[in-house]
PDB file of C-alpha atoms in Angstrom:
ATOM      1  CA  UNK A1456     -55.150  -4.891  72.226  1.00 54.00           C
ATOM      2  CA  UNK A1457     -55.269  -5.055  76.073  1.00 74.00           C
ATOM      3  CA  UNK A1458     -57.064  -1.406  76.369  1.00 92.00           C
ATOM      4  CA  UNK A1459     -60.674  -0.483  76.576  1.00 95.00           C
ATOM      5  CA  UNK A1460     -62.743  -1.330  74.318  1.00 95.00           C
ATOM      6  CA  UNK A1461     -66.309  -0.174  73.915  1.00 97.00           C
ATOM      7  CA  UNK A1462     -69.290  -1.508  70.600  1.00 96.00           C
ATOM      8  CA  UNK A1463     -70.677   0.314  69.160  1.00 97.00           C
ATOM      9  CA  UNK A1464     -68.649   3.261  68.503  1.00 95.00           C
ATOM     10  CA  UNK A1465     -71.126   5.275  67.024  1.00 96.00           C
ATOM     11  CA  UNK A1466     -75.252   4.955  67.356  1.00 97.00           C
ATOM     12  CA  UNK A1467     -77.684   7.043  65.053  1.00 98.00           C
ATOM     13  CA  UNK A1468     -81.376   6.458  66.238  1.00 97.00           C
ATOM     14  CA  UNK A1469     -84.533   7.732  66.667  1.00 97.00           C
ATOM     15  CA  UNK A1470     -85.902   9.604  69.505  1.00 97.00           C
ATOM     16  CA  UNK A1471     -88.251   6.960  71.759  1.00 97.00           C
ATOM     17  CA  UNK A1472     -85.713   3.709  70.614  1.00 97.00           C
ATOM     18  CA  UNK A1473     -84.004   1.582  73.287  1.00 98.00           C
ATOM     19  CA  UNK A1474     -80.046   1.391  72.839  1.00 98.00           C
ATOM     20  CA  UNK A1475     -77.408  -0.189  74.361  1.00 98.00           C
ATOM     21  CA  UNK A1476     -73.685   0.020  74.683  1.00 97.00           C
ATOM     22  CA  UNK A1477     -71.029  -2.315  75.549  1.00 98.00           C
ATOM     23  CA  UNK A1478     -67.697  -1.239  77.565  1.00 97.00           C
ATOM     24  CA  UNK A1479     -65.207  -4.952  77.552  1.00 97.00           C
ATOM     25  CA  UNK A1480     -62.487  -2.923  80.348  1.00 96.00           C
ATOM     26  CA  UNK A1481     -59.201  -3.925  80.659  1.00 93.00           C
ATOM     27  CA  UNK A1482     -58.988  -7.183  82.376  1.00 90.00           C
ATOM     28  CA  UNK A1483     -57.304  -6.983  85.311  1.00 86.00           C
ATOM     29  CA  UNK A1484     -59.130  -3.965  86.496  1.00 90.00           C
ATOM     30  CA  UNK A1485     -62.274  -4.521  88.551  1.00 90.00           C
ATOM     31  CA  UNK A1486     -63.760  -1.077  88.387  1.00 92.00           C
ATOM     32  CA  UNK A1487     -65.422   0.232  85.765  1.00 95.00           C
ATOM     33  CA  UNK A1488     -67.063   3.809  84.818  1.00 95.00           C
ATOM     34  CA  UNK A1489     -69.378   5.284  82.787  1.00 96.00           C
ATOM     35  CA  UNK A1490     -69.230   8.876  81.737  1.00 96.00           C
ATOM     36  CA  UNK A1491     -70.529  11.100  79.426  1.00 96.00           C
ATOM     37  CA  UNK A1492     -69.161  14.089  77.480  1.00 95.00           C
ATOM     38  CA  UNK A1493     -70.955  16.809  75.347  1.00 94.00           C
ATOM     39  CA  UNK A1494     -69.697  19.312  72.785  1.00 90.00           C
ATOM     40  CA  UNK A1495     -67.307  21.824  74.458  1.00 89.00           C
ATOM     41  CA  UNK A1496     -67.713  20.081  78.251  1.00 92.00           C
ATOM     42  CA  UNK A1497     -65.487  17.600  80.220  1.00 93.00           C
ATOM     43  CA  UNK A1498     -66.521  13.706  80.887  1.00 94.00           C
ATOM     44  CA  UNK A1499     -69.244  13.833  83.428  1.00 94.00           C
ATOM     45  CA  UNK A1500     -69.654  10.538  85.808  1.00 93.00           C
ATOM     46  CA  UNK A1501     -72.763   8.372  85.465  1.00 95.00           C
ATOM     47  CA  UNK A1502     -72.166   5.103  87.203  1.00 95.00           C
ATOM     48  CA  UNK A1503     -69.421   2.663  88.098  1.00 93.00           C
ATOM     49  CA  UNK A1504     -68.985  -0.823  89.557  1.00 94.00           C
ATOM     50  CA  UNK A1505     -66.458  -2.721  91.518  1.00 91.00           C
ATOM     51  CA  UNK A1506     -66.672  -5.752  90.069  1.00 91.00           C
ATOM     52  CA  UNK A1507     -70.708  -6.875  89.476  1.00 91.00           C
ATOM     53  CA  UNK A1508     -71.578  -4.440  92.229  1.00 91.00           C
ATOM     54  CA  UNK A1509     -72.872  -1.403  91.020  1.00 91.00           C
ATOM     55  CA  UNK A1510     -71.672   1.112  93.755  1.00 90.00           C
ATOM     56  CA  UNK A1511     -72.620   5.150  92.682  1.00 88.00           C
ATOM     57  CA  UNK A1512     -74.936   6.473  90.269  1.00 90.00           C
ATOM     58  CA  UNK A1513     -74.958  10.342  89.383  1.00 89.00           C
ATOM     59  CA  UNK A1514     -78.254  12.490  89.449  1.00 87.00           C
ATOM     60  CA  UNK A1515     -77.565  12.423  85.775  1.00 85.00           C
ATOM     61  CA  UNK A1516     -78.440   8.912  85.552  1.00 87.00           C
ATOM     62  CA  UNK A1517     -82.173   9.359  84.741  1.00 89.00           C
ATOM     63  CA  UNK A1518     -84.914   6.689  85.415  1.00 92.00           C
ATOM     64  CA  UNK A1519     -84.209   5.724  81.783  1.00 96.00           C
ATOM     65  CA  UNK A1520     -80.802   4.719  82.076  1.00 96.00           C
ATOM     66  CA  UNK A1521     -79.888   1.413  83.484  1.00 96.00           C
ATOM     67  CA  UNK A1522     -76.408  -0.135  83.870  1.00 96.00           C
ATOM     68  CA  UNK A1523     -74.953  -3.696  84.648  1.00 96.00           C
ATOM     69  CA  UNK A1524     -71.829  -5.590  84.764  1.00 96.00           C
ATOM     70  CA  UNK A1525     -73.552  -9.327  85.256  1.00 90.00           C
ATOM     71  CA  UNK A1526     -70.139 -11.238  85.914  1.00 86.00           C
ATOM     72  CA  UNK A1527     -67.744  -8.289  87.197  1.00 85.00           C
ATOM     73  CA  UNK A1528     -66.573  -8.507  83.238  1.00 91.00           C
ATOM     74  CA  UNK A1529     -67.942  -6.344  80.618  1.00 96.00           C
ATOM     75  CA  UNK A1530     -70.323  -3.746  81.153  1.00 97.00           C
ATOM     76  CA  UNK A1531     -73.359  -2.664  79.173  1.00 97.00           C
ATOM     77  CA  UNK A1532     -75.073   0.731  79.118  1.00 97.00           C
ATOM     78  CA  UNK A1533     -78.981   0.870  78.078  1.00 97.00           C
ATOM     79  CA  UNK A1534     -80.730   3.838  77.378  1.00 97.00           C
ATOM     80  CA  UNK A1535     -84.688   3.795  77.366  1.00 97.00           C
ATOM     81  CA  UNK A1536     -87.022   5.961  75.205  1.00 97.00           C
ATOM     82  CA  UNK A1537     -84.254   8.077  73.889  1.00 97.00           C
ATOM     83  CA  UNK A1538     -84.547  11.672  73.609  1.00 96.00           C
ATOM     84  CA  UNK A1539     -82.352  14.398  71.564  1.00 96.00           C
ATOM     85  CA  UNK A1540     -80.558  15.435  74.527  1.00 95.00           C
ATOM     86  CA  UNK A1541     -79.339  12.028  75.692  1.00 96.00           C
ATOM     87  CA  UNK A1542     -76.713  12.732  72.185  1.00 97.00           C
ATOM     88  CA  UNK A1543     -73.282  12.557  73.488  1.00 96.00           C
ATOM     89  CA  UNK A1544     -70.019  10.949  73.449  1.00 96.00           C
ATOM     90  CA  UNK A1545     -70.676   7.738  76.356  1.00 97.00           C
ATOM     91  CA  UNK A1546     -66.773   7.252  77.288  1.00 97.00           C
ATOM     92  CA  UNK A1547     -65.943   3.673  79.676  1.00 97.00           C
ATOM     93  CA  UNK A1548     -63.347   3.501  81.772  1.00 96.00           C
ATOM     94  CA  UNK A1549     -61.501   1.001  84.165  1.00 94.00           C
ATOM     95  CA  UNK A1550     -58.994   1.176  87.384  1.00 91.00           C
ATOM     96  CA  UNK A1551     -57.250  -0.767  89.794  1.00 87.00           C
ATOM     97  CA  UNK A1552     -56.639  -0.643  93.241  1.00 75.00           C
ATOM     98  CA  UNK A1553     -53.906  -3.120  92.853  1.00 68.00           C
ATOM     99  CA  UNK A1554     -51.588  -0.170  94.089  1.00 63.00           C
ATOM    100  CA  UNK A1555     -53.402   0.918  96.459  1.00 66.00           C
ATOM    101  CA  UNK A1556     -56.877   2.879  97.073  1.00 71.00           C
ATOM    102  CA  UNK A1557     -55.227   6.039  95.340  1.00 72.00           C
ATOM    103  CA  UNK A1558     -54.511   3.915  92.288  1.00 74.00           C
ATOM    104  CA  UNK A1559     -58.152   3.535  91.685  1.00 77.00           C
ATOM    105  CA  UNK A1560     -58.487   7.310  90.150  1.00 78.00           C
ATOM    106  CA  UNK A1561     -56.415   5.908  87.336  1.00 86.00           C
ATOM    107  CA  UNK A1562     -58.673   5.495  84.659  1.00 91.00           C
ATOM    108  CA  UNK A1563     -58.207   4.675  81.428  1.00 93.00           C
ATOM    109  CA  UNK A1564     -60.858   4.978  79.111  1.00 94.00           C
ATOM    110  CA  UNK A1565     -61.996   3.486  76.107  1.00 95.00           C
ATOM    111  CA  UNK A1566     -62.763   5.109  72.658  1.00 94.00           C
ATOM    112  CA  UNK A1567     -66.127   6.071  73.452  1.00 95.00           C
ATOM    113  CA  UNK A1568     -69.666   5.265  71.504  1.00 96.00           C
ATOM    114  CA  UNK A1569     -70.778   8.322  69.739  1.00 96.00           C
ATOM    115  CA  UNK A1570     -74.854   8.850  69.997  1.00 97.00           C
ATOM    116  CA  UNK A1571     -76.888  10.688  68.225  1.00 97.00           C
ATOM    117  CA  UNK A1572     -80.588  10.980  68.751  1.00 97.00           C
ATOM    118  CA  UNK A1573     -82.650  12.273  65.724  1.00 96.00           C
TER     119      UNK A1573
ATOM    120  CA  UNK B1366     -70.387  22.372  94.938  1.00 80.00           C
ATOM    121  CA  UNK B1367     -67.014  20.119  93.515  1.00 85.00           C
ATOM    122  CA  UNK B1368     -65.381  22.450  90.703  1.00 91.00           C
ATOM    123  CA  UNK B1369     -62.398  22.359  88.737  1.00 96.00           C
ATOM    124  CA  UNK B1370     -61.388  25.206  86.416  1.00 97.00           C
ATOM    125  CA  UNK B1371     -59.085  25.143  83.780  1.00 97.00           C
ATOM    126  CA  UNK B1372     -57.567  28.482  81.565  1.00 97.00           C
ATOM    127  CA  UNK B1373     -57.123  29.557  78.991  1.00 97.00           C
ATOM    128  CA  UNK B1374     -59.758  27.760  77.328  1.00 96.00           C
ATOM    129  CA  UNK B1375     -58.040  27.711  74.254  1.00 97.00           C
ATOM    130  CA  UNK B1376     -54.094  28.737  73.212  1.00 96.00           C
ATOM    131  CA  UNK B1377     -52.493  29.055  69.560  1.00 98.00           C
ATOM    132  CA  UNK B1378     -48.617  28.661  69.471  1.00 97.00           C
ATOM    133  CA  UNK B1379     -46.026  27.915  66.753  1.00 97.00           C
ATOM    134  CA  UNK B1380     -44.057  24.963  67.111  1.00 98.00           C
ATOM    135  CA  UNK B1381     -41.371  25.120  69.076  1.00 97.00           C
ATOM    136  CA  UNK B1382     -42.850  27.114  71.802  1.00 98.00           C
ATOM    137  CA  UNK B1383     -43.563  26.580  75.169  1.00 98.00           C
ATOM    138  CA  UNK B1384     -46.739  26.117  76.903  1.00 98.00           C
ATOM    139  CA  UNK B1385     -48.173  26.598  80.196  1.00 98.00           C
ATOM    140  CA  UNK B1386     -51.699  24.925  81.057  1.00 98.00           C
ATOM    141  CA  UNK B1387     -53.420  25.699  84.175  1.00 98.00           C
ATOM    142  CA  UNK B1388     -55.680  23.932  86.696  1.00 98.00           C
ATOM    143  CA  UNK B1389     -57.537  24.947  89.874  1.00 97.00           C
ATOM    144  CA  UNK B1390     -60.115  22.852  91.719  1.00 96.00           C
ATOM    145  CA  UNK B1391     -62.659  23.411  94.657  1.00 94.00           C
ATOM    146  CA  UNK B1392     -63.225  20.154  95.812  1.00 90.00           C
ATOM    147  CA  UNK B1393     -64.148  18.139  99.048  1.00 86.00           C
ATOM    148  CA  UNK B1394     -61.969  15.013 100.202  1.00 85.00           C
ATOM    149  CA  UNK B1395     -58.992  15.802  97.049  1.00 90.00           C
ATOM    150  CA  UNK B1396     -57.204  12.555  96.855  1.00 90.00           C
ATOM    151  CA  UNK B1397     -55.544  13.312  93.112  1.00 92.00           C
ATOM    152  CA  UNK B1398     -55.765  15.284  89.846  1.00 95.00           C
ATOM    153  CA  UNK B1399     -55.386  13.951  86.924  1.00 95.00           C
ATOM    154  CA  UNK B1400     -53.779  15.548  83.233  1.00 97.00           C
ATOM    155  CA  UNK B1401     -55.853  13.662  80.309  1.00 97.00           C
ATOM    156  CA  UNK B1402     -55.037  14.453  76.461  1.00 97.00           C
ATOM    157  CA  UNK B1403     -57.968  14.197  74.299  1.00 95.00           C
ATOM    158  CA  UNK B1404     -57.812  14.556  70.398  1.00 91.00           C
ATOM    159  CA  UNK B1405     -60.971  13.150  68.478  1.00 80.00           C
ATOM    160  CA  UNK B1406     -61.377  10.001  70.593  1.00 80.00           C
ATOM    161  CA  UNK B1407     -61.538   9.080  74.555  1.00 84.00           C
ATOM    162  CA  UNK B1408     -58.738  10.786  76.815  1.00 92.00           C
ATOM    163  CA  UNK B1409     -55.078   9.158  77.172  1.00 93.00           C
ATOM    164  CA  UNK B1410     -54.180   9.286  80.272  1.00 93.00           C
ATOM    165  CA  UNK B1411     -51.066  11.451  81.234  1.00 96.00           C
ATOM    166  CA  UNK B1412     -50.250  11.807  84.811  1.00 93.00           C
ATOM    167  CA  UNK B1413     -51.287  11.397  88.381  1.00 93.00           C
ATOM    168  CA  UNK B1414     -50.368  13.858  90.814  1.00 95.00           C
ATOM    169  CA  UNK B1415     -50.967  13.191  94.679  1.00 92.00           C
ATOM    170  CA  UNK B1416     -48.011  15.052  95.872  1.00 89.00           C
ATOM    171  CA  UNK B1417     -47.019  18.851  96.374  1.00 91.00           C
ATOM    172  CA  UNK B1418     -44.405  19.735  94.704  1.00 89.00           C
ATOM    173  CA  UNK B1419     -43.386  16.930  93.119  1.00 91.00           C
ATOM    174  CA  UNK B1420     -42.665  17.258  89.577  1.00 93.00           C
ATOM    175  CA  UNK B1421     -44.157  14.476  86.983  1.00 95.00           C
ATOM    176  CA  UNK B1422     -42.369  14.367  83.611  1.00 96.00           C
ATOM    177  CA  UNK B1423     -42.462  12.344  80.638  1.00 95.00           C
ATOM    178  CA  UNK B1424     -40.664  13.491  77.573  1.00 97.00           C
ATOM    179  CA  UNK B1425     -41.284  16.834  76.852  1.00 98.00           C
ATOM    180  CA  UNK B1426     -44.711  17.345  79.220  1.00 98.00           C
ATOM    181  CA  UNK B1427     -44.268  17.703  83.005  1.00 98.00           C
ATOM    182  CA  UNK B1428     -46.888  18.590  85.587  1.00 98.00           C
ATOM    183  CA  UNK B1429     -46.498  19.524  89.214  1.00 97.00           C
ATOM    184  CA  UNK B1430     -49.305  20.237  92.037  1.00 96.00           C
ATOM    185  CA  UNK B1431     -49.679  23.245  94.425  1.00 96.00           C
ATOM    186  CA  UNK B1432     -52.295  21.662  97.237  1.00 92.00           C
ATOM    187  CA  UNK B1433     -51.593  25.036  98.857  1.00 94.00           C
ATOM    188  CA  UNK B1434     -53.017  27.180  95.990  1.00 94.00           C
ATOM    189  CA  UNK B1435     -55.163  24.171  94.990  1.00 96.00           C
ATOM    190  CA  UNK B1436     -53.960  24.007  91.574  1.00 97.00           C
ATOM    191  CA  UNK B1437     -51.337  22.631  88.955  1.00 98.00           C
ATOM    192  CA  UNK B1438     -50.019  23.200  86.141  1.00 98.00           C
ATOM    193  CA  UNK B1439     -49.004  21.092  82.834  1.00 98.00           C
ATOM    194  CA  UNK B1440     -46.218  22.053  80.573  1.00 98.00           C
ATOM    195  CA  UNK B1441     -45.309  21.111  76.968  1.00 98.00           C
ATOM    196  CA  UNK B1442     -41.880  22.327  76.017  1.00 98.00           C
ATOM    197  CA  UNK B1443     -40.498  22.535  71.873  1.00 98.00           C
ATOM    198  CA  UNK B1444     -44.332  21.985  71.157  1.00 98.00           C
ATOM    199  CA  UNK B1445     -44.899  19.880  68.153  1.00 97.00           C
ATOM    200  CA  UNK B1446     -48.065  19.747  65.715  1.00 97.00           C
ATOM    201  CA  UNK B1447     -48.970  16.494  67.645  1.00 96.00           C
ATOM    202  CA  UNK B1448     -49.909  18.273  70.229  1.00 97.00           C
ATOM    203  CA  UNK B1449     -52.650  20.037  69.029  1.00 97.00           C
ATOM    204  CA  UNK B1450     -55.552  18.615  71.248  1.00 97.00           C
ATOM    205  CA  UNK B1451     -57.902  19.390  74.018  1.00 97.00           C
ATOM    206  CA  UNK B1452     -56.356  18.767  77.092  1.00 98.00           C
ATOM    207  CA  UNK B1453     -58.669  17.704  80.421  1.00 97.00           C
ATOM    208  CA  UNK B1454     -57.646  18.075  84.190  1.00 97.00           C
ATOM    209  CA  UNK B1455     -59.447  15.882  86.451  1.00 96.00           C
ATOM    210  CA  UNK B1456     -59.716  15.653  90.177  1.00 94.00           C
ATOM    211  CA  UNK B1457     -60.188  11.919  91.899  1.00 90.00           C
ATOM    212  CA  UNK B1458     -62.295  12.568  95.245  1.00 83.00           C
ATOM    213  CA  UNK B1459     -63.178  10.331  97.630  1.00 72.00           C
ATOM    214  CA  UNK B1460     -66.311  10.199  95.912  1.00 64.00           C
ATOM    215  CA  UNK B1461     -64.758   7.803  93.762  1.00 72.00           C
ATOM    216  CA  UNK B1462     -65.445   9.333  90.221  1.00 82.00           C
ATOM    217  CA  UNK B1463     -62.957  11.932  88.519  1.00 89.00           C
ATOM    218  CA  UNK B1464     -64.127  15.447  88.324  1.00 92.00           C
ATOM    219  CA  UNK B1465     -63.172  16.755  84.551  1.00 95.00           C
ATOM    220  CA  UNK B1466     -62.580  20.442  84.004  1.00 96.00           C
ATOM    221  CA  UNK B1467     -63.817  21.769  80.848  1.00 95.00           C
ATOM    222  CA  UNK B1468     -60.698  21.268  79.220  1.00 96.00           C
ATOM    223  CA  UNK B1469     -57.607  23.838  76.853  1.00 97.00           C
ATOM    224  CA  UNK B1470     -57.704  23.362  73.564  1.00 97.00           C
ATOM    225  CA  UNK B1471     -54.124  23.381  72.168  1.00 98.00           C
ATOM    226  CA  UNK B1472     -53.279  24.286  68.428  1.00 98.00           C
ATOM    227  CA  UNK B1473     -49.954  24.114  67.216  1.00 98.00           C
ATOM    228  CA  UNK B1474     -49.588  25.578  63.780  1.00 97.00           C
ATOM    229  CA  UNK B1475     -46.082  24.253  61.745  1.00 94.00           C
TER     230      UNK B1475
END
């Protein structure tokens, strides 16, 4: 499977635990995204690198959230002292600008790690 | 504020119809919108549209973008029960990070 892949795909935990995700993007891409989606809403961006370098973070990105992508490879996602609200889908995704700067809003996500905060 | 607005929010057909999906967008520096299908796992990508007026197809969905009325639209023709999903527009901005509408939810009932 050359897609994205993202471990775990689904979290329980309880509020005030650490977690962490892991996005593994396609390989030839050398961006990759993180977004998250709630009930009802669209993706909404959190962070993304091109390659190790971690370029943009949202105002969603709280204090508690931390991102990293040590060898312009995979990608992992911690969240600190978890609270109910931080329960969401947490989608990856990866692009290339092989084709051109345009060709970098082609994103193709992975199947997502399902959170839920008790 | 970047926005991207997507109707109806949801739409029931019978198989075999056709079906319209529409997308508008406020945005700063537009560089592309994206169509996204989304059943109970991550969006699958569909199209890229950069272009006015130039009409994407692929089997029986085709989109096309007005940058004049700042919008687009996605059709499904002879609609099939696979269709049934929640389908996202996106818009790529210069910002580098795609702007997702709230998304349609399609159901089509045998």
């Amino acid at each position: 499977d050359t897609g994205v892949s993202q471990n775990p795909r689904h979290k329980i935990t309880k509020r005030g635990q650490n977690v962490t995700f892991r996005c593994d993007p396609i390989s030839e891409h050398n961006r990759l995204y993180w977004y998250r989606q709630t009930l009802g809403q669209g993706p909404e961006f959190l962070t993304y690198f091109q390659n190790e370098a971690q370029l943009e973070k949202s105002r969603l990105l709280s204090d508690r959230f931390s991102a990293e992508r040590p060898k312009g490879s995979f990608s992992t996602l911690e969240i600190q002292r978890t609270e109910q609200g931080d329960s969401a889908m947490y989608l990856c995704a990866s692009s290339s600008g092989l084709a051109g700067a345009i060709s970098y809003n082609e994103q193709f996500f992975g199947p997502g790690t399902r959170l839920t905060v008790l | 504020e970047d926005k991207v607005v997507q109707s109806p929010l949801s739409l029931v057909v019978h198989e075999g119809d056709t079906v319209t999906l529409n997308c508008s967008y406020e945005v700063t520096n537009f560089r592309s919108l994206l169509w996204y299908k989304q059943e109970k796992k991550a969006p699958t990508f569909l199209f890229m549209l950069t272009s006015s007026g130039i009409e994407k197809k692929s089997g029986r969905l085709s989109s096309i973008l007005d940058k004049k009325e700042l919008s687009s639209i996605l059709n499904i023709t002879a609609t099939q029960t696979g269709d049934s999903a929640i389908y996202l527009c996106a818009v790529g901005t210069g910002a580098n990070n795609l702007f997702f509408g709230t998304g349609t939810r399609l159901t089509v009932i045998p």
